[in-house]
Short mmCIF file of C-alpha atoms in Angstrom, two decimals:
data_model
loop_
_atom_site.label_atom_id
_atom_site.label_comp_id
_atom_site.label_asym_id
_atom_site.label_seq_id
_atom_site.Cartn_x
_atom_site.Cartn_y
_atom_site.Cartn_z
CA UNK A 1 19.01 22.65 2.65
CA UNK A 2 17.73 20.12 0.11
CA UNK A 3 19.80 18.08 -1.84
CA UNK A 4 18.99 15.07 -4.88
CA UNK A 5 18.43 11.84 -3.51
CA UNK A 6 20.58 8.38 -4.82
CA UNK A 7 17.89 5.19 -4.85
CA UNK A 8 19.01 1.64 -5.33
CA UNK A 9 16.16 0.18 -7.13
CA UNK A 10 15.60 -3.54 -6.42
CA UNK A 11 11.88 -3.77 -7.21
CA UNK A 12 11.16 -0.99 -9.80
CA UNK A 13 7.19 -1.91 -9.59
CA UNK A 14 6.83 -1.87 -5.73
CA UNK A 15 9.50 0.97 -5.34
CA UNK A 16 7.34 3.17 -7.65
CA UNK A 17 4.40 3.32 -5.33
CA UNK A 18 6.11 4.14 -2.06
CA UNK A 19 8.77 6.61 -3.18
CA UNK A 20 8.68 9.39 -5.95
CA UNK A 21 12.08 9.41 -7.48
CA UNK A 22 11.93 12.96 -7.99
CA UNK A 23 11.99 13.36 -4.19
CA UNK A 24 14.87 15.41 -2.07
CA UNK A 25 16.00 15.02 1.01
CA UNK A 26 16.01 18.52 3.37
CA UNK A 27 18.83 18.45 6.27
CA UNK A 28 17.27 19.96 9.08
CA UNK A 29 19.54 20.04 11.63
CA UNK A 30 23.01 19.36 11.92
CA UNK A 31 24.72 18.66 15.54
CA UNK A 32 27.97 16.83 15.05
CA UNK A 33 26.97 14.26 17.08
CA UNK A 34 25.51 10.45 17.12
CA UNK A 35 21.78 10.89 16.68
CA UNK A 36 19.07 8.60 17.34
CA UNK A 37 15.51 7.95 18.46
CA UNK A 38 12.93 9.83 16.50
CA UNK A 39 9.27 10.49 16.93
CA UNK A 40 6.92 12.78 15.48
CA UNK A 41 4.57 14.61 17.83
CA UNK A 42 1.60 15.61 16.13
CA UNK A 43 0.33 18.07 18.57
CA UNK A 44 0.65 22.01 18.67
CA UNK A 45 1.19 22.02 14.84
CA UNK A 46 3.76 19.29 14.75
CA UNK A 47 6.94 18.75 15.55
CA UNK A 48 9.67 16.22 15.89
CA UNK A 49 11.69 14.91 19.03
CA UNK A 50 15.24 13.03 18.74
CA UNK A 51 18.03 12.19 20.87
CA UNK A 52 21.13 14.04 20.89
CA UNK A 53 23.01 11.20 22.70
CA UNK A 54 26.56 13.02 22.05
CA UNK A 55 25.23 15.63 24.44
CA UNK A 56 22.65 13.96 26.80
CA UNK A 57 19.59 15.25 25.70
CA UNK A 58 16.39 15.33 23.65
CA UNK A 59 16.10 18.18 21.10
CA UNK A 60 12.80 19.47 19.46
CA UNK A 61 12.77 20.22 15.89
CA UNK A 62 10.12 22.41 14.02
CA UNK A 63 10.45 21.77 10.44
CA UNK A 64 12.42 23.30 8.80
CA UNK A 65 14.84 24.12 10.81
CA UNK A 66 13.85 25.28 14.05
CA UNK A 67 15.81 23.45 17.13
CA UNK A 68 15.64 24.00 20.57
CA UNK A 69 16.45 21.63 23.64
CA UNK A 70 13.32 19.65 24.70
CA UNK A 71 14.44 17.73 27.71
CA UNK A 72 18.11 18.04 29.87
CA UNK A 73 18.01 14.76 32.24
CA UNK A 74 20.85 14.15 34.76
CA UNK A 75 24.26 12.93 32.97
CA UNK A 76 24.94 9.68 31.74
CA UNK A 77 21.06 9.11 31.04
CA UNK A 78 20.86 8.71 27.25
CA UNK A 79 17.48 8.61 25.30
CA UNK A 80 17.57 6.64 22.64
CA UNK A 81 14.27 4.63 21.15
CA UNK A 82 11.01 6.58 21.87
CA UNK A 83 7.72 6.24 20.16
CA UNK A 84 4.01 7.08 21.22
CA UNK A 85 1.50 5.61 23.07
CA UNK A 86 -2.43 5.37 22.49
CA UNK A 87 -2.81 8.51 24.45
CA UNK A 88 0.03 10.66 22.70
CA UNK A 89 2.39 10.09 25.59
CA UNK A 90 6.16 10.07 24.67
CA UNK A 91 7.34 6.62 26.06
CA UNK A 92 11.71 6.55 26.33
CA UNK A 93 14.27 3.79 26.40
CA UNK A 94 17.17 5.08 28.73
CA UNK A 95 20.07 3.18 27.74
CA UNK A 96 22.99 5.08 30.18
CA UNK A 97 24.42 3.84 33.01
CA UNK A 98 21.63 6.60 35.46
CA UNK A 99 19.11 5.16 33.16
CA UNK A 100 18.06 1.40 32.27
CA UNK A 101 14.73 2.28 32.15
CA UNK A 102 11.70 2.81 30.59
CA UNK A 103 10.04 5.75 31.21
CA UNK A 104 7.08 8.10 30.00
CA UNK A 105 7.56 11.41 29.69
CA UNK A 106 4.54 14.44 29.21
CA UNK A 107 5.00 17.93 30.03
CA UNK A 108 8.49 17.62 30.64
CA UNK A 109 8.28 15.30 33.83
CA UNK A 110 9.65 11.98 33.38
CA UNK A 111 7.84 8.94 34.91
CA UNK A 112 10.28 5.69 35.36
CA UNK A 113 7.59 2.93 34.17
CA UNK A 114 9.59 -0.13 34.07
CA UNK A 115 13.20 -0.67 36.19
CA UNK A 116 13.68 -4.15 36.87
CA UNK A 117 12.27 -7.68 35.39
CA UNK A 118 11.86 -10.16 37.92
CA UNK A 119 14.24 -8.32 40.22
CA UNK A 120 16.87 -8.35 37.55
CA UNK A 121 18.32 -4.67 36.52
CA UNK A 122 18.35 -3.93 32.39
CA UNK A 123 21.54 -3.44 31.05
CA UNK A 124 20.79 -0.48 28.49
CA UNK A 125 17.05 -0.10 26.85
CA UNK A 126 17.12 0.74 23.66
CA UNK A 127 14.18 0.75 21.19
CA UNK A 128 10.89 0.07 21.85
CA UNK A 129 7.14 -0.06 20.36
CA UNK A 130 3.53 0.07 21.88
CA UNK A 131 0.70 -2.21 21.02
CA UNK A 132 -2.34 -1.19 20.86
CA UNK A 133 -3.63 -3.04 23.66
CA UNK A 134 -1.11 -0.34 25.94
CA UNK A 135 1.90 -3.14 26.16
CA UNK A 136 5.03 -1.64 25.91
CA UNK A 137 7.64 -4.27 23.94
CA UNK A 138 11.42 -3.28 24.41
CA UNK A 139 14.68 -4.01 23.26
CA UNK A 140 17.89 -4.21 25.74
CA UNK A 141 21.53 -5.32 23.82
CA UNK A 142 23.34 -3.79 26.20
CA UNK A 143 25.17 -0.51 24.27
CA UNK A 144 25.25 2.41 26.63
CA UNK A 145 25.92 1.32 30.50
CA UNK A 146 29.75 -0.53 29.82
CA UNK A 147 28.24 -3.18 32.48
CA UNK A 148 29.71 -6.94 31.32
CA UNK A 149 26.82 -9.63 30.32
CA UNK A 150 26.23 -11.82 33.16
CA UNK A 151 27.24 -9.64 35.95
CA UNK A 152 25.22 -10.79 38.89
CA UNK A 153 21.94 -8.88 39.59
CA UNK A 154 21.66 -8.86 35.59
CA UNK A 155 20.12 -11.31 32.83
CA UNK A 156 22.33 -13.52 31.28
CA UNK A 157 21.89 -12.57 28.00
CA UNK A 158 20.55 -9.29 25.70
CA UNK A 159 16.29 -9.92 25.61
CA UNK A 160 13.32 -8.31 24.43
CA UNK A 161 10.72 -7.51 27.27
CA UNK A 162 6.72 -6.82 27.59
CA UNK A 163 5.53 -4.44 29.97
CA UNK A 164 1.76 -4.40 30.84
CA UNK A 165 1.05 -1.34 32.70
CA UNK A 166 -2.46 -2.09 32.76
CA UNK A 167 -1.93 -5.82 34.40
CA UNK A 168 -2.59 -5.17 38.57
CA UNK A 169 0.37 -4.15 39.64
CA UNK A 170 2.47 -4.25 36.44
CA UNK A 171 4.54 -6.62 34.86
CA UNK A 172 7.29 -7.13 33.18
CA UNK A 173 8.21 -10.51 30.89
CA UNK A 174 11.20 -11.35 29.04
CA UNK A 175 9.54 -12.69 25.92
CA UNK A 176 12.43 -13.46 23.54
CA UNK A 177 15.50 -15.51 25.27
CA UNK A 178 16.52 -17.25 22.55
CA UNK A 179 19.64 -14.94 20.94
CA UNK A 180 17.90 -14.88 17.76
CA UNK A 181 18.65 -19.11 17.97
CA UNK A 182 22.28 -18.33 17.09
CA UNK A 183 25.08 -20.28 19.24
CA UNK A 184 27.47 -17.64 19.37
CA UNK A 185 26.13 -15.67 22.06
CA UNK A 186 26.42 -12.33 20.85
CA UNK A 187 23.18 -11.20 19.24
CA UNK A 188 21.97 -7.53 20.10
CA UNK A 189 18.30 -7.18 19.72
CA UNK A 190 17.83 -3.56 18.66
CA UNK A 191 15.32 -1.72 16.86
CA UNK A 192 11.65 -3.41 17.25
CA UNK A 193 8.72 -2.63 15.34
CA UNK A 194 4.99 -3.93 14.84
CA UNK A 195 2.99 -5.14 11.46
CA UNK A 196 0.20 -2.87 10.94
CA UNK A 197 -2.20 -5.60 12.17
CA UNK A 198 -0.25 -6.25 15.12
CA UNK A 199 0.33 -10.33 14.32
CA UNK A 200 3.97 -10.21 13.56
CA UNK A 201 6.89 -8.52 15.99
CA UNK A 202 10.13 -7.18 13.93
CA UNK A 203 13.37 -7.09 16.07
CA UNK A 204 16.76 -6.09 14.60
CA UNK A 205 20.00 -8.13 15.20
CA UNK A 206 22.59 -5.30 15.27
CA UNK A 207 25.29 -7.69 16.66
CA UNK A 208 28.23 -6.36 13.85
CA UNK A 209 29.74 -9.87 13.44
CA UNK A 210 29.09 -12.34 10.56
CA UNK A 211 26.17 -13.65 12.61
CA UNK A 212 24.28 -9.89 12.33
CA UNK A 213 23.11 -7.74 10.22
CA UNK A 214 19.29 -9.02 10.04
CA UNK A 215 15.95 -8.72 10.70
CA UNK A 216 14.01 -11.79 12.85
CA UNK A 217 10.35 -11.77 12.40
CA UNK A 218 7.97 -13.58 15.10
CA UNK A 219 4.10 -14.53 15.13
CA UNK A 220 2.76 -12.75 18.06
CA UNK A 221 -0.34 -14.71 19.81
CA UNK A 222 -3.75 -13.42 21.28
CA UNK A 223 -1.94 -13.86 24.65
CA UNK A 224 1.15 -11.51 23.46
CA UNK A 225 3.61 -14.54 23.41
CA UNK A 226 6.28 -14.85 20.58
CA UNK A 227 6.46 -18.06 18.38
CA UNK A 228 8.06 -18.88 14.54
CA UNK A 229 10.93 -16.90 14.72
CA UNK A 230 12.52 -16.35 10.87
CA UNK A 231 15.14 -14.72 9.51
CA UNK A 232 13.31 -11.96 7.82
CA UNK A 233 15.73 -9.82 5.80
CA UNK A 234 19.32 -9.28 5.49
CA UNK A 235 21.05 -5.51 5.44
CA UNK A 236 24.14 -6.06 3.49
CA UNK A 237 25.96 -2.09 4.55
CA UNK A 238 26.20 -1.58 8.24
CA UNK A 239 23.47 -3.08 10.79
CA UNK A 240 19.85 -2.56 11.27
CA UNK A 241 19.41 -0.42 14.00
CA UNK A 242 15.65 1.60 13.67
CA UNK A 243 13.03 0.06 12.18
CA UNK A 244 9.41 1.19 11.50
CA UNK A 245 6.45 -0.10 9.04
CA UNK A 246 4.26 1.38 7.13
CA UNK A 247 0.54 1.34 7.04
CA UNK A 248 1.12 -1.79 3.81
CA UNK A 249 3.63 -3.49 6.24
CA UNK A 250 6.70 -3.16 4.33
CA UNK A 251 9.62 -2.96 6.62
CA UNK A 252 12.11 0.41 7.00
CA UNK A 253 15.59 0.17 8.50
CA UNK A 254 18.25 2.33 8.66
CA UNK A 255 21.37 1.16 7.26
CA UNK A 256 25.33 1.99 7.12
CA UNK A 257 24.40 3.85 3.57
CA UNK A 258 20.91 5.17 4.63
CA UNK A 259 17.53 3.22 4.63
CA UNK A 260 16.84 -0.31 3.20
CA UNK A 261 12.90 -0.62 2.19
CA UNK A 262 11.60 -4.17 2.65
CA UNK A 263 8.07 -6.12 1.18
CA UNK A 264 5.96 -7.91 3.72
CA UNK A 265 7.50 -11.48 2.32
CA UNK A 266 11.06 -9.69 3.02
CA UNK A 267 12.44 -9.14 -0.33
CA UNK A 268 14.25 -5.82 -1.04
CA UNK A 269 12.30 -3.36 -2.57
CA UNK A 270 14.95 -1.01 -2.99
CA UNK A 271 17.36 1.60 -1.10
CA UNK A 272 17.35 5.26 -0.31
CA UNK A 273 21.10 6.21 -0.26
CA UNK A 274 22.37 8.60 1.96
CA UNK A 275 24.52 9.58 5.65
CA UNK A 276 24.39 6.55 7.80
CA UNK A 277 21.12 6.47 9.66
CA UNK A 278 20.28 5.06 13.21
CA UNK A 279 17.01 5.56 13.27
CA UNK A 280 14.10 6.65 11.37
CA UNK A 281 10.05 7.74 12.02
CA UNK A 282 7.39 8.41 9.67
CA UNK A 283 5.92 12.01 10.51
CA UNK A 284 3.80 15.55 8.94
CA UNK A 285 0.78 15.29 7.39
CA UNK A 286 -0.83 12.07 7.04
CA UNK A 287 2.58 10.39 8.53
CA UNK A 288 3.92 10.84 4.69
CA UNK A 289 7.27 12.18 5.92
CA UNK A 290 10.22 10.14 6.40
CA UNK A 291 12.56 11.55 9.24
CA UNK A 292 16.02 10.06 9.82
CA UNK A 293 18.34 10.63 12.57
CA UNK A 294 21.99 9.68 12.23
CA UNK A 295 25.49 10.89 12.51
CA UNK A 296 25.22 14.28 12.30
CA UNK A 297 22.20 14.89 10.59
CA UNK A 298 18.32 15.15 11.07
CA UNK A 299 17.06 14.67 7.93
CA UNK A 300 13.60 14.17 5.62
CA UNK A 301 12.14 13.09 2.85
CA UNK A 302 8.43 13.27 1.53
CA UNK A 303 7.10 9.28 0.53
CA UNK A 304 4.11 8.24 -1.09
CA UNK A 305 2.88 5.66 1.74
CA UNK A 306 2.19 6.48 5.09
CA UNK A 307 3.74 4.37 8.27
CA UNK A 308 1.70 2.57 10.80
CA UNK A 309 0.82 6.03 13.02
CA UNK A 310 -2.03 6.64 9.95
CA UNK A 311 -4.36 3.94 11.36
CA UNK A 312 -6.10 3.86 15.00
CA UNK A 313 -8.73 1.12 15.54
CA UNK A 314 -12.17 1.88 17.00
CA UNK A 315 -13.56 -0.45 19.92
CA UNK A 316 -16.91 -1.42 19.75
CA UNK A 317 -18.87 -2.98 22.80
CA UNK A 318 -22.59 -3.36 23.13
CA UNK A 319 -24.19 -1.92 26.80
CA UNK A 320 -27.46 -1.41 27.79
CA UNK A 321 -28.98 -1.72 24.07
CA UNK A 322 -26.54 1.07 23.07
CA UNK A 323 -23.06 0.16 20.98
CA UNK A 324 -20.10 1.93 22.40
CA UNK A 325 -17.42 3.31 20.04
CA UNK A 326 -14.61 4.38 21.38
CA UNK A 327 -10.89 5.18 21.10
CA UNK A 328 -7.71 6.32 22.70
CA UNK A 329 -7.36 10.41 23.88
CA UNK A 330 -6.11 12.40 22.80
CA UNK A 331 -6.58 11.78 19.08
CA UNK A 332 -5.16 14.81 17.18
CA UNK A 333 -6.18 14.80 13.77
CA UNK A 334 -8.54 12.41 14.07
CA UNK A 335 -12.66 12.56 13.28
CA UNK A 336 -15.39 9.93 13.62
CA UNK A 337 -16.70 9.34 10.72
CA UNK A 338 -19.91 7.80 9.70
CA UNK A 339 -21.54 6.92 5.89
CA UNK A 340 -24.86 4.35 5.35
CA UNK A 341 -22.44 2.87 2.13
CA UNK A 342 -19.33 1.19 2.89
CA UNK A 343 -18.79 0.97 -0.87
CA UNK A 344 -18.81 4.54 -1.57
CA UNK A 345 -15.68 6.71 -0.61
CA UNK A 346 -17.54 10.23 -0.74
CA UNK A 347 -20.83 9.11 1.46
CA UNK A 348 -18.84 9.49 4.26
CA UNK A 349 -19.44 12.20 6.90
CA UNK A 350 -18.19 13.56 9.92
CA UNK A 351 -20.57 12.25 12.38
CA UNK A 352 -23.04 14.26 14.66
CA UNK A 353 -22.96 11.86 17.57
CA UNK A 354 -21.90 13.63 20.61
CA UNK A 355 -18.21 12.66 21.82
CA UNK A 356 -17.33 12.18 25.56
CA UNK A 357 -13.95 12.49 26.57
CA UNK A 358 -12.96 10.48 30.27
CA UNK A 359 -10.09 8.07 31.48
CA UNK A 360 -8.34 8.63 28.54
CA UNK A 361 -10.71 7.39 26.36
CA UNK A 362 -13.32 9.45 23.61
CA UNK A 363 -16.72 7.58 23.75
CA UNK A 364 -19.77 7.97 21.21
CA UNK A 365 -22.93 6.07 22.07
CA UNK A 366 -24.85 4.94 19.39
CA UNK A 367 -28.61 3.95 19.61
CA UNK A 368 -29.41 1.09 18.31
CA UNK A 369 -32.79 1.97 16.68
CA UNK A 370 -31.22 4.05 14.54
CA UNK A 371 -30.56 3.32 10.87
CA UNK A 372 -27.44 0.88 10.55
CA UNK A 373 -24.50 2.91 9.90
CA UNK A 374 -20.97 2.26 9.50
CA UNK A 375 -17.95 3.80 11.20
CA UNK A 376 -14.31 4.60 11.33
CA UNK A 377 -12.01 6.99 12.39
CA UNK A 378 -10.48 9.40 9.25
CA UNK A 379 -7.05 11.26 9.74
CA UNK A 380 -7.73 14.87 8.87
#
């Protein structure tokens, strides 16, 4: 079912180029029930997973309307945020009481990743993002698992955590502590998102009390520490709960009326009015497809920018006289591309270099006495 969309236009200029008025919004799904955490998968022809919270599970849809159950954990668990890693692996915030985890899940087995912080339990996981260096950043306010702030064998307040899966044996580091610098004690860091270049960490303040409602930006170092917290943007009709950015940086939350679009320097570009939405993904071709999960609807709409999922960086190292490229596997939709002209758009070509797949990783070696040639990796 499509249906005419309602835009509050704040920034008629910038609004122009990332939304075609014209648009509608298809309802794919409705289920009745509180609806969260989306992600688009792009393998097997693509589809999208959510969290039907209401009834304990994660659902699969296949656009347009196809829905079937994707994953039935034990009661009480409750998905919520979920996003992917470098290597296409659906990583889950478990915010229910037999949850308070973070966990990875492929091929429908669950992996718990991250229980504890410095022997203290989580009180309900909620959203979370990867960086591209594998760290998994996560938000825990403390919605799901009824359990009272402060009990003992908890943290004694609602923080953001790093986990570096990669470090030894693991670790886990609160890395925001600081309630958002409000004195009232009852910030809720929620939905947490990345710039495209990685230097700035969003977190939402869904905390519904005159203190809420906004969007904290920090500088994020080599070293993954947080500094310069500011008050990014304000949402003026519910809370910010999702948030995601695009491949520009602008800033998408979901709202009480729908989705609030914001610039990189925080002003409002404009709304997209609709159901209340919890969450929100950018998915389909080219990540062009804004998908929006609320109460009771999965919906869509097509956009004319694409969100941060449309770029993957390529790592160069020089061995042995060769350069490496490589990059994260599996890639779907993705081609190395190579072209002797940076300048020109249509010298580029799918390379011939051979690619290696191993340890999650696609390798191409490239010989160094052959003619210079640039590189980069093009989304199909």
């Amino acid at each position: 079912m499509a249906r005419a969309v309602t835009f509050d236009i704040a920034d008629p200029l910038e609004f122009n180029r990332i939304i075609d008025t014209s648009a509608v919004i298809t309802t794919h799904a409705n289920i009745n029930k509180w609806l969260e955490g989306p992600t688009w998968i792009p393998s097997n022809g693509g589809y999208l997973v959510f969290c039907d919270q209401g009834n304990n599970r994660l659902k699969k849809l296949v656009p347009p309307s196809t829905v079937t159950d994707f994953l039935l954990p034990p009661a009480n668990t409750l998905f919520n945020g979920t996003v992917l890693d470098g290597q296409e692996r659906l990583i889950c915030a478990e915010a229910g009481s037999a949850g308070r985890k973070i966990s990875m899940l492929v091929n429908g087995l669950v992996t718990p990743l991250v229980t504890t912080c410095n022997g203290l339990k989580f009180y309900s996981p909620n959203d979370v993002a990867v960086k591209s260096d594998g760290t998994i950043w996560f938000t825990d306010p403390n919605y799901n698992s009824n359990t009272i702030k402060g009990t003992s064998g908890y943290p004694a307040g609602y923080y953001v955590y790093r986990f570096d899966p990669s470090n030894g044996n693991a670790t886990c580091t609160a890395v925001m502590t600081d309630n958002f610098g409000r004195t009232d004690g009852t910030a809720r860091p929620n939905g947490i998102c990345f710039s495209p270049d990685e230097t700035r960490l969003y977190v939402a303040d869904s905390d519904n009390s005159t203190g809420g409602h906004r969007i904290y930006a920090y500088s994020v170092s080599a070293n993954n520490t947080l500094s310069n917290r500011v008050v990014f943007a304000n949402v003026n009709n519910g809370v910010p709960d999702g948030i995601k950015c695009d491949i520009e940086g602008r800033v998408w939350s979901s709202a009480g009326n729908g989705v609030h679009i914001f610039a990189p320097d925080g002003h409002l570009i404009g709304r997209i009015i609709t159901n209340r939405t919890a969450n929100l993904c950018f998915g389909g071709p080219q990540y062009k497809t804004l998908y929006m999960t609320g109460q009771p609807y999965v919906t869509s709409m097509p956009v004319l920018v694409s969100g941060t999922q449309a770029t993957k960086k390529l790592r160069i190292m020089n061995e042995d006289g060769q350069i490496k490229l490589s990059w994260p596997a599996p890639s779907t939709g993705w081609t190395l591309q190579e072209s002797e002209q940076l300048e020109t758009p249509e010298s580029w070509i799918n390379s011939p270099l051979p690619v290696v797949t191993a340890n999650n990783r696609k390798t191409v070696l490239v010989d160094t006495g052959r003619p210079a040639k640039f590189f980069r990796l093009k989304l199909n």
